[in-house]
mmCIF file of C-alpha atoms in Angstrom:
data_model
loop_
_atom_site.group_PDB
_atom_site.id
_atom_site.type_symbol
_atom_site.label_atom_id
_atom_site.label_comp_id
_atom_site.label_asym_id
_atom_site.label_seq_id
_atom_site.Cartn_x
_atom_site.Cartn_y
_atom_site.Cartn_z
ATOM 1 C CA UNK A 97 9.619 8.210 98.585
ATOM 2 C CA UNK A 98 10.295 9.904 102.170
ATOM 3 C CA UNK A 99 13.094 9.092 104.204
ATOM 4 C CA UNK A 100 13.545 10.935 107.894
ATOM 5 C CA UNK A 101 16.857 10.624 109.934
ATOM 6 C CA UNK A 102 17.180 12.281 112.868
ATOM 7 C CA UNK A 103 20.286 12.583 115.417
ATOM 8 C CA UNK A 104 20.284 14.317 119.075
ATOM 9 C CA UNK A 105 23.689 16.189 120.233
ATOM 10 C CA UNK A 106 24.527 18.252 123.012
ATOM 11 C CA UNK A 107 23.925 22.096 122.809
ATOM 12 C CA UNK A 108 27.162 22.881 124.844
ATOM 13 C CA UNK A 109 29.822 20.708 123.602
ATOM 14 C CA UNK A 110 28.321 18.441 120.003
ATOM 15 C CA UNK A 111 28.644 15.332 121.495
ATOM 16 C CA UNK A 112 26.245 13.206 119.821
ATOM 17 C CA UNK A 113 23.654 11.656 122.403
ATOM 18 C CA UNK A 114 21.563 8.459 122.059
ATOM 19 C CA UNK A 115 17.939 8.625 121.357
ATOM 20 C CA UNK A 116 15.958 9.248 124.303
ATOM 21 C CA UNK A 117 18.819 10.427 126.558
ATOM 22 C CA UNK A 118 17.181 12.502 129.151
ATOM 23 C CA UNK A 119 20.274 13.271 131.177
ATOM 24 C CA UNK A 120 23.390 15.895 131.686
ATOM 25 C CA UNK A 121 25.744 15.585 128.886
ATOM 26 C CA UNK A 122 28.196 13.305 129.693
ATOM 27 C CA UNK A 123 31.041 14.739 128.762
ATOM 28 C CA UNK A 124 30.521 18.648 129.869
ATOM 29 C CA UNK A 125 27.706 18.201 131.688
ATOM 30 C CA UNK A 126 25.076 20.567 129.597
ATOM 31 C CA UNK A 127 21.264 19.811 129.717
ATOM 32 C CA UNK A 128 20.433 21.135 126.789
ATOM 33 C CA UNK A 129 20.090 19.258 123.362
ATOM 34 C CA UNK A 130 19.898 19.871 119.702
ATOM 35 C CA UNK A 131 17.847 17.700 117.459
ATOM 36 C CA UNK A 132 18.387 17.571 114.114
ATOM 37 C CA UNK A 133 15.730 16.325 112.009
ATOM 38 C CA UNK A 134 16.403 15.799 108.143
ATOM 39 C CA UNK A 135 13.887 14.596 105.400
ATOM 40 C CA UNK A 136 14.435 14.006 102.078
ATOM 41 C CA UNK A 137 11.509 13.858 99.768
ATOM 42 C CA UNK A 138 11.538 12.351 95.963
ATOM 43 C CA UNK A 139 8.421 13.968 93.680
ATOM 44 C CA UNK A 140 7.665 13.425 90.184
ATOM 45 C CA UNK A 141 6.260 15.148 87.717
ATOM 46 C CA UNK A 142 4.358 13.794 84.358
ATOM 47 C CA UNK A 143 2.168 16.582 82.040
ATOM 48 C CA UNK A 144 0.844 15.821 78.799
ATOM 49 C CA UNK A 145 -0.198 18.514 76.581
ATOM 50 C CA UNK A 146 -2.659 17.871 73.587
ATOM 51 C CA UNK A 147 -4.050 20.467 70.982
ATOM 52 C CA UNK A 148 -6.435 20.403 67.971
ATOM 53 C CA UNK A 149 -7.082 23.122 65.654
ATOM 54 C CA UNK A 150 -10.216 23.477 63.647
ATOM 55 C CA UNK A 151 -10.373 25.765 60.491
ATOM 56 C CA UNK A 152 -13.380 25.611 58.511
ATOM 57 C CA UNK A 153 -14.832 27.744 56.034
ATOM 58 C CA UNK A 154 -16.616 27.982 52.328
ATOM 59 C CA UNK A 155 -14.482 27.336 48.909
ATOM 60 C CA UNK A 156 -16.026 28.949 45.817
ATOM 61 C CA UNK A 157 -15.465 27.297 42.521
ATOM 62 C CA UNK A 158 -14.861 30.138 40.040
ATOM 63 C CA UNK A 159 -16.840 28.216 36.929
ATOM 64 C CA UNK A 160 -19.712 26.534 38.891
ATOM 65 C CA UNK A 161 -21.109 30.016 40.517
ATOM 66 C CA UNK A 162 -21.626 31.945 37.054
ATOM 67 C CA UNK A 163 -22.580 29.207 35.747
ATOM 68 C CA UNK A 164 -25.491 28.702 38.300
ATOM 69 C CA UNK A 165 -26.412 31.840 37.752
ATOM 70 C CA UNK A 166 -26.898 32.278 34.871
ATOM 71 C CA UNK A 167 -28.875 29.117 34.660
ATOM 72 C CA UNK A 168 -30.849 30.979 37.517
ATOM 73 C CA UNK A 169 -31.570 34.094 35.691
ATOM 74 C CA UNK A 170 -31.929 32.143 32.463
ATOM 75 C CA UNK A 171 -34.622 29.655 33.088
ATOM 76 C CA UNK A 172 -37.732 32.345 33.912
ATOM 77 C CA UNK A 173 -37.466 33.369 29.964
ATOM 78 C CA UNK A 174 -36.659 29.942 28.820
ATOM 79 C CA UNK A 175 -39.880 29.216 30.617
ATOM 80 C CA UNK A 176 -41.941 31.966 29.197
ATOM 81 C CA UNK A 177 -40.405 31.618 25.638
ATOM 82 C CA UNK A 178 -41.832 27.503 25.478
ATOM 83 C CA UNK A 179 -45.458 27.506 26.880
ATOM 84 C CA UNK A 180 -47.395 24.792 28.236
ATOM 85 C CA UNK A 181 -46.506 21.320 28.939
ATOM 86 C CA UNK A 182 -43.193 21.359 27.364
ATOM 87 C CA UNK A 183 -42.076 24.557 28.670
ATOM 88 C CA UNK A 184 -42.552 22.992 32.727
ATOM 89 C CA UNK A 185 -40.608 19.888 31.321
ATOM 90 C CA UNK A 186 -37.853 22.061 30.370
ATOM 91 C CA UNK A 187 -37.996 24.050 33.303
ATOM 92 C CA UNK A 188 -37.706 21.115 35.343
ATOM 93 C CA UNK A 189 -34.933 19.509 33.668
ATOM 94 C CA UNK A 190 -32.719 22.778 33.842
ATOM 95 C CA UNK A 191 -33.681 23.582 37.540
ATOM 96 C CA UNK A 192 -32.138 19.592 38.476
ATOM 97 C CA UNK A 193 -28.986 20.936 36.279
ATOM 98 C CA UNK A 194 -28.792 23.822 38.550
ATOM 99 C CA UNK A 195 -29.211 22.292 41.654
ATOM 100 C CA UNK A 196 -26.533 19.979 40.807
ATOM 101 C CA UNK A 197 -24.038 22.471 39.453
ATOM 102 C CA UNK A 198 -25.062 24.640 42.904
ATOM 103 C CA UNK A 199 -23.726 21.875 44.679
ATOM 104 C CA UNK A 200 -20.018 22.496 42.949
ATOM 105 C CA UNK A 201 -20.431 26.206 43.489
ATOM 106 C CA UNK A 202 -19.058 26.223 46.829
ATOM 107 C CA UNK A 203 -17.475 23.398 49.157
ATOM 108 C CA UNK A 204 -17.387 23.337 52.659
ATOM 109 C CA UNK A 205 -13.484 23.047 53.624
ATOM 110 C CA UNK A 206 -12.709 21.498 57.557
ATOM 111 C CA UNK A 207 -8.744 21.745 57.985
ATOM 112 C CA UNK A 208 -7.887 20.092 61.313
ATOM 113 C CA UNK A 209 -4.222 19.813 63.200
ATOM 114 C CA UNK A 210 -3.579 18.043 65.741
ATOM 115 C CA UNK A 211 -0.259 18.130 68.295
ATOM 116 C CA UNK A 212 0.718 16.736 71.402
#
């Protein structure tokens, strides 16, 4: 919101003048004039401030990560102790074991804060 006001006086005495007077002050005679001009402004101001943070990273499971390897290291002689058909049938079963138990090893952690 903007308002103006404005007022005209003369220079030599203050004698406020109409607008638009073009002639000799009145009172002292003076032809020169001082306009005032005033303007008052209103402004506002609004911010809004929003943050996320983000903080991922890799949990290990203490248990599940010997445990997969050993079941890593293990299965090669497990494999060459029991030949033949019974020996991929067990290797089979114990590599599905250790892919599931690799899966509990370590967890993917996302931590996320948000603020305003």
């Amino acid at each position: 919101m903007t308002t103006v006001s404005q007022s005209i006086k003369c220079s030599g005495c203050g004698k406020p003048l109409p607008e638009g007077f073009t002639k000799p002050c009145p009172k002292c005679g003076d032809t020169r004039k001082t306009h005032d001009v005033s303007i008052q402004e209103t402004l506002t101001v609004s911010d809004s401030f929003k943050w996320q943070h983000i903080h991922e990273y890799y949990e290990r499971h203490p248990i599940f990560l010997p445990v997969v390897i050993c079941i890593t290291l293990g299965s090669p002689f497990l494999g060459l102790f029991l030949a033949g058909s019974v020996g991929v049938i067990v290797g089979l079963v114990i590599g599905g074991i250790a892919f599931l138990t690799g899966l509990r090893a370590v967890t993917k952690v996302r931590e996320i804060r948000e603020g305003n």
